[in-house]
mmCIF file of C-alpha atoms and ligand atoms in Angstrom:
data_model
loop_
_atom_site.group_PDB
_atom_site.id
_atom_site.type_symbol
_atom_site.label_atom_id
_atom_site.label_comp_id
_atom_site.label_asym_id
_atom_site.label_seq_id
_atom_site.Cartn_x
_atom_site.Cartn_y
_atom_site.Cartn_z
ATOM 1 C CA UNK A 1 -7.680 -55.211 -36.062
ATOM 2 C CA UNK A 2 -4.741 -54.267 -33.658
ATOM 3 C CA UNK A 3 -2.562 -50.495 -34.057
ATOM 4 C CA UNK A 4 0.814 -50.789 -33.643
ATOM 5 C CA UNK A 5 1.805 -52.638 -30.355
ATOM 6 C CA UNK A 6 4.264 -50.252 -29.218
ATOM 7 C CA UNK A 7 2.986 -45.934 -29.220
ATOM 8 C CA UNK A 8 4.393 -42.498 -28.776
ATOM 9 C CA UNK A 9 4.895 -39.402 -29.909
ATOM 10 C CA UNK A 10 5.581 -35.809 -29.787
ATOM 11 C CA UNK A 11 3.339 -33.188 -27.926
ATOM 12 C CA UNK A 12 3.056 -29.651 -28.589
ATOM 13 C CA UNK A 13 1.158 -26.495 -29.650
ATOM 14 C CA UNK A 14 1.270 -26.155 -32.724
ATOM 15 C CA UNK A 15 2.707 -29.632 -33.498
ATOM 16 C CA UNK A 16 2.129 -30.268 -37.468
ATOM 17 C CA UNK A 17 6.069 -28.859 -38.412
ATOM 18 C CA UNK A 18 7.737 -31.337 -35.545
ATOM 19 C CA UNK A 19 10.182 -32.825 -37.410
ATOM 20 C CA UNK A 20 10.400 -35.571 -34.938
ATOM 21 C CA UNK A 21 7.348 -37.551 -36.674
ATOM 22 C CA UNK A 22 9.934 -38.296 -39.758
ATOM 23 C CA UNK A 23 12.891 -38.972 -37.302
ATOM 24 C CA UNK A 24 11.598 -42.037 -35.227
ATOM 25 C CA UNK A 25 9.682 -42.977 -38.337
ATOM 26 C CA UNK A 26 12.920 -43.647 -39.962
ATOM 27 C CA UNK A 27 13.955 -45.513 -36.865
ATOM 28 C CA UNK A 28 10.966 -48.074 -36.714
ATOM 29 C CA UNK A 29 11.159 -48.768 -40.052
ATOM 30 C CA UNK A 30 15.245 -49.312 -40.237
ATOM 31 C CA UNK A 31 14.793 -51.393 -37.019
ATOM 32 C CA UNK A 32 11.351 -53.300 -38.032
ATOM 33 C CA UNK A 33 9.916 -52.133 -34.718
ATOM 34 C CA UNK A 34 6.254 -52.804 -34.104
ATOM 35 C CA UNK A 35 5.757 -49.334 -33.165
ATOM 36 C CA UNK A 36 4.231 -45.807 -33.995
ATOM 37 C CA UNK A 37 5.307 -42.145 -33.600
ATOM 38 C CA UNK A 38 2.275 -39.868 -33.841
ATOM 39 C CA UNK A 39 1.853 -36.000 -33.463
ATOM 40 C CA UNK A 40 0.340 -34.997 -30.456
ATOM 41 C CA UNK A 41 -1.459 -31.671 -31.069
ATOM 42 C CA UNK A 42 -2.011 -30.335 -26.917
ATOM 43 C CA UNK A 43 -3.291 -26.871 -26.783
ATOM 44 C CA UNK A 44 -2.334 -24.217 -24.050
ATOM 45 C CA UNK A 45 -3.389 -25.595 -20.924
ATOM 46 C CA UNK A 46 -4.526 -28.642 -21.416
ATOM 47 C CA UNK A 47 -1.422 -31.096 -21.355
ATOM 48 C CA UNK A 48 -2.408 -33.360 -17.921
ATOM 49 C CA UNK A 49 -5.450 -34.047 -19.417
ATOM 50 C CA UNK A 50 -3.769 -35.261 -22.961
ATOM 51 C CA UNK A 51 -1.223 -37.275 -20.794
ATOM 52 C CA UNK A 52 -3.618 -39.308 -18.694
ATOM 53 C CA UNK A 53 -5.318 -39.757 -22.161
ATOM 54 C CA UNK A 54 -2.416 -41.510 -23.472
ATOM 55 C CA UNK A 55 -1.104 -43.361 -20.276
ATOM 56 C CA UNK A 56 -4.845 -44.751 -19.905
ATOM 57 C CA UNK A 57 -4.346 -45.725 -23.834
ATOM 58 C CA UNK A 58 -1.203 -47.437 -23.261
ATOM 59 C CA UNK A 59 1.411 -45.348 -25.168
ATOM 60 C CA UNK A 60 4.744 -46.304 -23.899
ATOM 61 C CA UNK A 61 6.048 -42.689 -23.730
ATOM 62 C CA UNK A 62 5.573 -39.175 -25.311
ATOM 63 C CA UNK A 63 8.542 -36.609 -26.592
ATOM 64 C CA UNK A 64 7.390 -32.997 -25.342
ATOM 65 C CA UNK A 65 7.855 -29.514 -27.174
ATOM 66 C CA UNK A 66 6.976 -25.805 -26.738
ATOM 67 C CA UNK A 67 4.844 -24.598 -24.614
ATOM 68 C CA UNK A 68 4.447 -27.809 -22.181
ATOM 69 C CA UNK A 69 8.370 -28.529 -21.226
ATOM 70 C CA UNK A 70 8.000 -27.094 -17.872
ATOM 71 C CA UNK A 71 4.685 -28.569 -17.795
ATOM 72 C CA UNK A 72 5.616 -32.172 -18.726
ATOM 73 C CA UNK A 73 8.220 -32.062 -15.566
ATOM 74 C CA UNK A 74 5.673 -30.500 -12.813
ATOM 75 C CA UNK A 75 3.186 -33.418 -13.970
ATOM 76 C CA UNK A 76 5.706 -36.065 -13.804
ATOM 77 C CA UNK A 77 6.291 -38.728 -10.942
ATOM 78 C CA UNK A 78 9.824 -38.853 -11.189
ATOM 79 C CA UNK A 79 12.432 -37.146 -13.116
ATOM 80 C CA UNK A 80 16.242 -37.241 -13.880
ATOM 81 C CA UNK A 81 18.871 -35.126 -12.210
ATOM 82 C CA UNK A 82 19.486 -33.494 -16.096
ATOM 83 C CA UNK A 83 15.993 -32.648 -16.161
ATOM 84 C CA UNK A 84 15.668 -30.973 -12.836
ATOM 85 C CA UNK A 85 18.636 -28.972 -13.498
ATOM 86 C CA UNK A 86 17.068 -27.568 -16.388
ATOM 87 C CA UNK A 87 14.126 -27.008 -14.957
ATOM 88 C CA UNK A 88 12.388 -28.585 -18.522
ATOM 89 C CA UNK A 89 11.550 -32.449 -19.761
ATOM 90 C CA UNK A 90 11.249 -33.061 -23.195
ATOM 91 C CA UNK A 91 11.119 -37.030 -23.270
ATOM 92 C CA UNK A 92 8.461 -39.241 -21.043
ATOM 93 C CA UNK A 93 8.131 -42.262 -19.954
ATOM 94 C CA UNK A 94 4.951 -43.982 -19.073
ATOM 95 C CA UNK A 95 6.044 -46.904 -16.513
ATOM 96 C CA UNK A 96 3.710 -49.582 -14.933
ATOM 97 C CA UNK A 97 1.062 -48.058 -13.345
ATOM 98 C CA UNK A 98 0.658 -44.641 -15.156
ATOM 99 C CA UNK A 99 4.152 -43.892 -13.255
ATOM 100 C CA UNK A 100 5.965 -41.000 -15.517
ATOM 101 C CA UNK A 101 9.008 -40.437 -15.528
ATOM 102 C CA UNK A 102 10.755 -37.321 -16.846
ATOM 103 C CA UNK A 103 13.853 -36.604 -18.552
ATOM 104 C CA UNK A 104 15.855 -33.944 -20.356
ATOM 105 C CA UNK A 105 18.014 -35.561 -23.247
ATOM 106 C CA UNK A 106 18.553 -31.777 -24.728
ATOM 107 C CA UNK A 107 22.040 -31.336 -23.051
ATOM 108 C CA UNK A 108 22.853 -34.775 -23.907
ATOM 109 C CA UNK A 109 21.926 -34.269 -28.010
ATOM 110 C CA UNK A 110 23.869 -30.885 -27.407
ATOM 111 C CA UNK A 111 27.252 -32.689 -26.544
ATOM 112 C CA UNK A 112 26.721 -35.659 -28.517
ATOM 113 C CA UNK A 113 26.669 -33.553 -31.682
ATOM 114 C CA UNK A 114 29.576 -32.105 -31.059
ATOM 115 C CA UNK A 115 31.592 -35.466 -30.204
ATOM 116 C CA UNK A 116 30.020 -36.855 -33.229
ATOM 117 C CA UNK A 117 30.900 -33.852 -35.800
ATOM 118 C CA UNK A 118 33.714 -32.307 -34.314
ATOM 119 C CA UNK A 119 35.575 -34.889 -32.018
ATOM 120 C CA UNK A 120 38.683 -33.038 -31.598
ATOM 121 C CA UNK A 121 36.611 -30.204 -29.277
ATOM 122 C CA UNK A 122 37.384 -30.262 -25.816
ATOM 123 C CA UNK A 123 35.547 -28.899 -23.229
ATOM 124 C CA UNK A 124 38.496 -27.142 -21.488
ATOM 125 C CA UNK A 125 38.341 -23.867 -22.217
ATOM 126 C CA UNK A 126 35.341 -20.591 -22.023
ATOM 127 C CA UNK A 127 32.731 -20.665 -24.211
ATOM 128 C CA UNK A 128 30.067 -18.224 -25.511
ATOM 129 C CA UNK A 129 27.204 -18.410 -25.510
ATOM 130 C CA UNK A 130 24.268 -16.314 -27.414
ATOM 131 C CA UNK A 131 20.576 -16.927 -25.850
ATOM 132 C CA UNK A 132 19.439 -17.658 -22.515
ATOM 133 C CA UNK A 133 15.959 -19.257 -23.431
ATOM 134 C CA UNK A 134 15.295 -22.810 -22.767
ATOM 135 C CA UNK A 135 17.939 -24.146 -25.198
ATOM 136 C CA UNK A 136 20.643 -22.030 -24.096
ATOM 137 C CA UNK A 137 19.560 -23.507 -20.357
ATOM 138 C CA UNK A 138 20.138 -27.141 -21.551
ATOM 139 C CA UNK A 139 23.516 -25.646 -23.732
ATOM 140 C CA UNK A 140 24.772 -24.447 -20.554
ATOM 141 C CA UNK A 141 24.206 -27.467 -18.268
ATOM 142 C CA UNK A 142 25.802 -29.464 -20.733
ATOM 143 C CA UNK A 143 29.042 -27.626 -21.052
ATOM 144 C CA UNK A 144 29.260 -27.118 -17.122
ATOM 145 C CA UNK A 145 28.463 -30.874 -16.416
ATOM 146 C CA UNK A 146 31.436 -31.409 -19.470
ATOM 147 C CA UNK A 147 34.033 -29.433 -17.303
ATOM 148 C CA UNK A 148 34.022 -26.193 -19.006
ATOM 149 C CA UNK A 149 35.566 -23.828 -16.855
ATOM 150 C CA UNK A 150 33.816 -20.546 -18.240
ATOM 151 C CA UNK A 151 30.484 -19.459 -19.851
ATOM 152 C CA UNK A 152 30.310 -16.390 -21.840
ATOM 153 C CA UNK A 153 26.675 -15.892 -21.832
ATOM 154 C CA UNK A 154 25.202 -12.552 -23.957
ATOM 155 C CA UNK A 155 21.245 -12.116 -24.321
ATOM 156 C CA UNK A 156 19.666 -9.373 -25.866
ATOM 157 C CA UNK A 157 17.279 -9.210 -22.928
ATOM 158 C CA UNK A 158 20.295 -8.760 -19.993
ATOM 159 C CA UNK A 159 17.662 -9.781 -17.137
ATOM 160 C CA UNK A 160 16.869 -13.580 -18.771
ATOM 161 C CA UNK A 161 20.923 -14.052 -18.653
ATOM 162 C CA UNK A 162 21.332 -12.893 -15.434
ATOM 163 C CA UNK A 163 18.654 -15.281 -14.655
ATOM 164 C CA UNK A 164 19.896 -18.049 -15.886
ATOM 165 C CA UNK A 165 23.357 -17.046 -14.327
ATOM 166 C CA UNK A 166 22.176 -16.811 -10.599
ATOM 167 C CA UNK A 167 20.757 -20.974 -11.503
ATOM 168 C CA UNK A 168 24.023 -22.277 -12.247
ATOM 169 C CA UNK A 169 26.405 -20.326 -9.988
ATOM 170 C CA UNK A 170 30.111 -17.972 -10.404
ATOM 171 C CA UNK A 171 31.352 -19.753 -13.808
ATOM 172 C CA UNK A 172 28.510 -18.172 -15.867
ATOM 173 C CA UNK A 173 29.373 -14.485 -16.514
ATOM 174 C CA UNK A 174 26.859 -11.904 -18.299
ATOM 175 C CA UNK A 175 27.691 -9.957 -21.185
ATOM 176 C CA UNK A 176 25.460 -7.612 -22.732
ATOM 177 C CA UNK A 177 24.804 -8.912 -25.971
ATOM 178 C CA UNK A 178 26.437 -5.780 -28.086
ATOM 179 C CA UNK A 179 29.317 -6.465 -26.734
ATOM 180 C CA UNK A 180 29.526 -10.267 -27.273
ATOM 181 C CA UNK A 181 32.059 -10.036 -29.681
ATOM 182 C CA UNK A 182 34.382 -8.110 -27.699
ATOM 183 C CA UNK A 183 34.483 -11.738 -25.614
ATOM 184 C CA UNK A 184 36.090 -14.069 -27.940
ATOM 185 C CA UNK A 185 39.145 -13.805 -26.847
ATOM 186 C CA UNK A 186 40.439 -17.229 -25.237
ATOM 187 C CA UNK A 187 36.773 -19.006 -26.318
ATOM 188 C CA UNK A 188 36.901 -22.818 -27.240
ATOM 189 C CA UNK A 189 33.302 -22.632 -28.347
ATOM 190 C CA UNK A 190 30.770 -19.918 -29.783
ATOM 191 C CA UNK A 191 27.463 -21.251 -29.733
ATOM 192 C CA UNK A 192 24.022 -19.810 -31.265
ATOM 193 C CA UNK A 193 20.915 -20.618 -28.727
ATOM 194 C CA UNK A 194 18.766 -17.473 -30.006
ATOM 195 C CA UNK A 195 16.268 -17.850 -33.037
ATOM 196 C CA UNK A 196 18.331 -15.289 -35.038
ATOM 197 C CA UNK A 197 19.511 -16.890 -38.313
ATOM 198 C CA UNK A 198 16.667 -19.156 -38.338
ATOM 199 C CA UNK A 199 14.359 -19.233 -42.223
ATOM 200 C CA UNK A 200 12.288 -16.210 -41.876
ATOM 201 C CA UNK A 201 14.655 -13.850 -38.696
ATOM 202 C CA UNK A 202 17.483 -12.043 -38.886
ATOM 203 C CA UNK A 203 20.845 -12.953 -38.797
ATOM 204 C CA UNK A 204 22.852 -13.358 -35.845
ATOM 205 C CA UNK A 205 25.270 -10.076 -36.321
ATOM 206 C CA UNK A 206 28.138 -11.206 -34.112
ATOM 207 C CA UNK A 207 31.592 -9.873 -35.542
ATOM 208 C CA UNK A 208 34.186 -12.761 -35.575
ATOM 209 C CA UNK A 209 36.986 -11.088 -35.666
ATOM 210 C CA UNK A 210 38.509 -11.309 -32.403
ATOM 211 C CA UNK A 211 37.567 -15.505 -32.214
ATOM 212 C CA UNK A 212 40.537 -18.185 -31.601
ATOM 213 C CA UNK A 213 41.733 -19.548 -34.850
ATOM 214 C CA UNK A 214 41.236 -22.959 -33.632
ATOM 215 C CA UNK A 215 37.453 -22.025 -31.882
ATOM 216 C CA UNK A 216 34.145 -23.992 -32.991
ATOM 217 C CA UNK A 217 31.153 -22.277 -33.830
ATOM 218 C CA UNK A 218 28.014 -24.015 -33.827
ATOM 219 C CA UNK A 219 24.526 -23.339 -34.005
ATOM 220 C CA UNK A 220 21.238 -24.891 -32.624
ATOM 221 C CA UNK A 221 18.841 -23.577 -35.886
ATOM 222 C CA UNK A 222 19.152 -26.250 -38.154
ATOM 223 C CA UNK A 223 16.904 -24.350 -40.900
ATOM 224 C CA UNK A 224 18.717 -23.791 -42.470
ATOM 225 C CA UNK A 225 21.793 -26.117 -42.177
ATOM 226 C CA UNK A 226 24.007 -23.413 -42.643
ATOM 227 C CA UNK A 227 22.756 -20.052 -41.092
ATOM 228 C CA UNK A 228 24.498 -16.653 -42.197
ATOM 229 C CA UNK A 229 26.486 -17.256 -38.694
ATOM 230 C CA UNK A 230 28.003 -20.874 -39.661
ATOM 231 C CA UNK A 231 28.582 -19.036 -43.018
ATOM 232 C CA UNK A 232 30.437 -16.264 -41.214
ATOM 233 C CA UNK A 233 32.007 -18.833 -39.397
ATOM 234 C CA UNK A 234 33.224 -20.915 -41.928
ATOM 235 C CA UNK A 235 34.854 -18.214 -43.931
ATOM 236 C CA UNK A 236 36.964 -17.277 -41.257
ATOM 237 C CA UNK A 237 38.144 -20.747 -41.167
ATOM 238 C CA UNK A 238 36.878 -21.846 -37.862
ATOM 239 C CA UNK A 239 35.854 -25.371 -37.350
ATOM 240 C CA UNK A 240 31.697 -24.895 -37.186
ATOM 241 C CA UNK A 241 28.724 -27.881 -36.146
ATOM 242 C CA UNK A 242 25.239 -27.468 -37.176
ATOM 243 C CA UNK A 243 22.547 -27.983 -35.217
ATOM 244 C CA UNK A 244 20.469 -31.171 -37.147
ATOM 245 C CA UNK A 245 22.642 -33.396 -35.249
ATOM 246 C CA UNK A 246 21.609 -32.162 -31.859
ATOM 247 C CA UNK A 247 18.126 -32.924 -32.936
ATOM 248 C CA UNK A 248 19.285 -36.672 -33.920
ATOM 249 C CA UNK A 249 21.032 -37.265 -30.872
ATOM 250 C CA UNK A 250 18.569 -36.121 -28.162
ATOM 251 C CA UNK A 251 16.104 -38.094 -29.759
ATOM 252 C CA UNK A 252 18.199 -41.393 -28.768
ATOM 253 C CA UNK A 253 17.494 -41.992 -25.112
ATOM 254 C CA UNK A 254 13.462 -41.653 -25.799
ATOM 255 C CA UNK A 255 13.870 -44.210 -28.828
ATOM 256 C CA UNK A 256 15.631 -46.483 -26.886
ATOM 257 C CA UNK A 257 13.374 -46.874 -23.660
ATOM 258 C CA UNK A 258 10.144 -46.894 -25.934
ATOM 259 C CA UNK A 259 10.774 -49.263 -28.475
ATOM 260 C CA UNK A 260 13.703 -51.042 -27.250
ATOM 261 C CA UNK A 261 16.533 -50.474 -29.404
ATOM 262 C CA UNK A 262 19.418 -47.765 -29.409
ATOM 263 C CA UNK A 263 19.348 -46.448 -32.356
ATOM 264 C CA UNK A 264 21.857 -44.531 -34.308
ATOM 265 C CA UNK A 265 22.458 -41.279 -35.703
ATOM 266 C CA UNK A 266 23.978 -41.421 -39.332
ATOM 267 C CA UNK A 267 24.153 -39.720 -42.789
ATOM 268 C CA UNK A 268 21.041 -41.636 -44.007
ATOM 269 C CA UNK A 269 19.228 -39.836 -41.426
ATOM 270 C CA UNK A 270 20.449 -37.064 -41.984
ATOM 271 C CA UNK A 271 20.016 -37.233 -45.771
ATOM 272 C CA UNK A 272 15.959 -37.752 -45.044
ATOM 273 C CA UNK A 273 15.554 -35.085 -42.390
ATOM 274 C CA UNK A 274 16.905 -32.771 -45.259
ATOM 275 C CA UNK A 275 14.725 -33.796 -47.690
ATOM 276 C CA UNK A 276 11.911 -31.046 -48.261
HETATM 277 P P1 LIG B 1 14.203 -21.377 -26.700
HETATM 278 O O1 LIG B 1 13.466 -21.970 -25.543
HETATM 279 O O2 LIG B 1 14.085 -22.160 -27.964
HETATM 280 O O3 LIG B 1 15.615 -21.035 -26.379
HETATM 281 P P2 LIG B 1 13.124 -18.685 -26.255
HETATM 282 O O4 LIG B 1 12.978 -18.941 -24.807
HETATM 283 O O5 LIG B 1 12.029 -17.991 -26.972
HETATM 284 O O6 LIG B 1 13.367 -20.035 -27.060
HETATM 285 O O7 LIG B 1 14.497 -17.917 -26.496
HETATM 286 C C1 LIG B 1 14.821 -17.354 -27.714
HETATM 287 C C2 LIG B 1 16.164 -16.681 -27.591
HETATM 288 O O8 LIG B 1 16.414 -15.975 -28.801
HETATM 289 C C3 LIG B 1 16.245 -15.651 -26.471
HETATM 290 O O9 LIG B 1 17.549 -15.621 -25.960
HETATM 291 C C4 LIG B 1 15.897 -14.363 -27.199
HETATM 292 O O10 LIG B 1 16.369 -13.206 -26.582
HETATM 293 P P3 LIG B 1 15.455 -12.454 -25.459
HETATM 294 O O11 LIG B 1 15.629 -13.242 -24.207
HETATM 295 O O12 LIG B 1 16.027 -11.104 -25.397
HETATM 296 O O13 LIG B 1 14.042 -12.494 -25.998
HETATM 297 C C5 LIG B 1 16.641 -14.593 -28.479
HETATM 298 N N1 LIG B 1 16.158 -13.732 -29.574
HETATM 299 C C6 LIG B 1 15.030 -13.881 -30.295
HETATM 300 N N2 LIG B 1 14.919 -12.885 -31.217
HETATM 301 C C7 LIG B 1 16.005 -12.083 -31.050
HETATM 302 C C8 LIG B 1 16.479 -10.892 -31.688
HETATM 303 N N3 LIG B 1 15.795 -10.310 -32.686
HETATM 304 N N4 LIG B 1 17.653 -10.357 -31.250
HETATM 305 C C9 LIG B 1 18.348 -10.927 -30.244
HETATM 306 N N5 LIG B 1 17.957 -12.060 -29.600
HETATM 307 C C10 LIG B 1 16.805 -12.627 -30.004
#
C-alpha cells in the first residue's frame, strides 16, 4: 500500500478551521491529481522540527498560516523578492535536497481578486487602507508594486502603522484611525485588513460618506461574504470585492509548483468554499 504520490498541506496553530484543506481538495479531484492536502497541526515553537519532518517524508511543499509566517521565511533556504518584502511566507517549497524555498503569494491573491471581480479598477489613484497587521503588509506591497501612487493607511494602534510606513517609504501616509473617514476624498480603493466585521467582532464603523462615487471597497474577511462594511458599501452604490477570492487566488502559485497544474479560480469553487 502506497499514500498519495504527490503531499502537502497547510501548517498552523490551531489548524482544524483552515479552509485551505477543502480548496486544493477540490483542485486534485477536478484535475485527477495523484496528490494529498493534509492539515498540519504545528504548535508554538515547534515549526523547524515539523518541516524537516515533512521534507525527510517527501512532501513536495507545505502552505503556512498564523503564528509560523515569519517563521516559515527565517527557516527557509531561499525566498522570493515578494516574500522578503513582506517580511512573511505563506507557501513552501521542498526542492531536491531538503532545499526550501519561500514565497509570499498573499499580495498576488490580493490583486488577482480584484482583476478577477472588478476588472475595471485601476491602480492609479490613493487608496485606504484599514489594518496594518500582516495582511494589510502584503495589501500594501501589492498596491505599491501595482503603481499606486498613495496609501491611506489608518490603524487603531497608530505605532503598528507607522511601522509599517517607515518599511515601505514616503507614499504610505498615517492616519489615525478615527479619522479615516475624513480621507476618502480622491481614494480609488478602501480596503478592510483589520478583523473587524469578521463572524463573532464588531463592525468596521467607517462613515462612507465622503468616498468617490466611482471608489471600490473591498474586504479581506470573507466570513461572512458580505460584512456590515461591504453592506455599507454597497448601499452607497460603490463598486465592492469580497475577500473569498483573495483566498482562491493566492492559493494558485503553491498548487501549481506542487502538483503540477495551474489551476483555476471559478464559481464552482466558490460555490463549495461557501457551503457550510
Ligand atoms: P493579520 O496578520 O491577519 O492582519 P493582526 O496582525 O492580528 O492580523 O492584525 C489585525 C488587525 O486588525 C490590526 O490592524 C488590528 O489593529 P491593532 O494593530 O490596533 O491591534 C486590527 N483590529 C483588531 N481588532 C480591532 C478593533 N476592535 N478595532 C480596531 N482595529 C482592530
Amino acid at each position: 500500500m502506497s499514500g498519495p504520490r504527490l503531499r502537502a498541506g497547510v501548517m498552523g496553530w490551531p489548524i482544524a478551521h483552515s479552509k485551505s484543506p477543502r480548496l486544493h481538495g477540490f483542485w486534485l479531484r477536478r484535475y485527477g491529481v495523484d496528490g494529498s492536502y493534509a492539515p498540519v497541526p504545528v504548535p508554538p515553537g515547534t515549526f523547524e522540527q515539523e518541516l524537516r519532518r515533512l521534507i525527510d517524508e517527501g512532501w513536495r511543499g507545505a502552505n503556512v498560516t498564523i503564528p509560523h509566517k515569519e517563521a516559515a521565511l527565517a527557516a527557509a533556504d531561499e525566498a522570493t523578492p515578494r516574500a522578503r518584502a513582506i517580511g512573511a511566507a505563506n507557501t513552501l517549497v521542498f526542492g531536491p535536497g531538503g532545499l526550501v524555498l519561500a514565497d509570499n503569494t498573499d499580495a498576488f491573491g490580493f490583486l488577482e481578486n480584484l482583476k478577477d471581480r472588478a476588472p475595471a479598477w485601476r491602480p492609479d489613484r490613493p487608496a485606504l487602507v484599514l489594518g496594518a497587521g500582516g495582511a494589510a503588509r502584503a495589501v500594501i506591497h501589492a498596491l505599491l508594486e501595482a503603481g499606486a501612487p498613495e496609501i491611506r493607511l489608518a490603524n487603531r494602534t497608530l505605532a503598528r502603522a507607522e511601522a509599517l510606513a517607515a518599511a515601505f517609504g514616503p507614499s504610505v501616509r498615517v492616519l489615525p484611525f478615527a479619522e479615516a473617514g475624513a480621507h476618502l476624498g480622491g481614494a480609488g480603493l478602501i480596503v478592510n485588513t483589520t478583523s473587524l466585521g469578521m463572524k463573532d467582532a464588531p463592525p468596521l464603523d467607517l462613515d462612507l460618506a465622503g468616498a468617490e462615487p466611482d471608489a471600490l471597497a473591498t474586504d479581506i474577511v470573507y466570513t461572512p461574504l458580505v460584512t456590515p462594511f461591504l453592506a455599507a458599501a454597497a448601499a452607497r452604490d460603490l463598486a465592492v470585492v469580497d475577500g473569498l477570492g483573495m483566498l482562491l487566488h493566492q492559493a494558485r502559485p503553491g498548487f501549481a509548483a506542487w502538483f503540477g497544474v495551474e489551476p483555476e479560480v471559478d464559481d464552482a469553487l466558490r460555490a463549495v468554499m461557501l457551503e457550510p
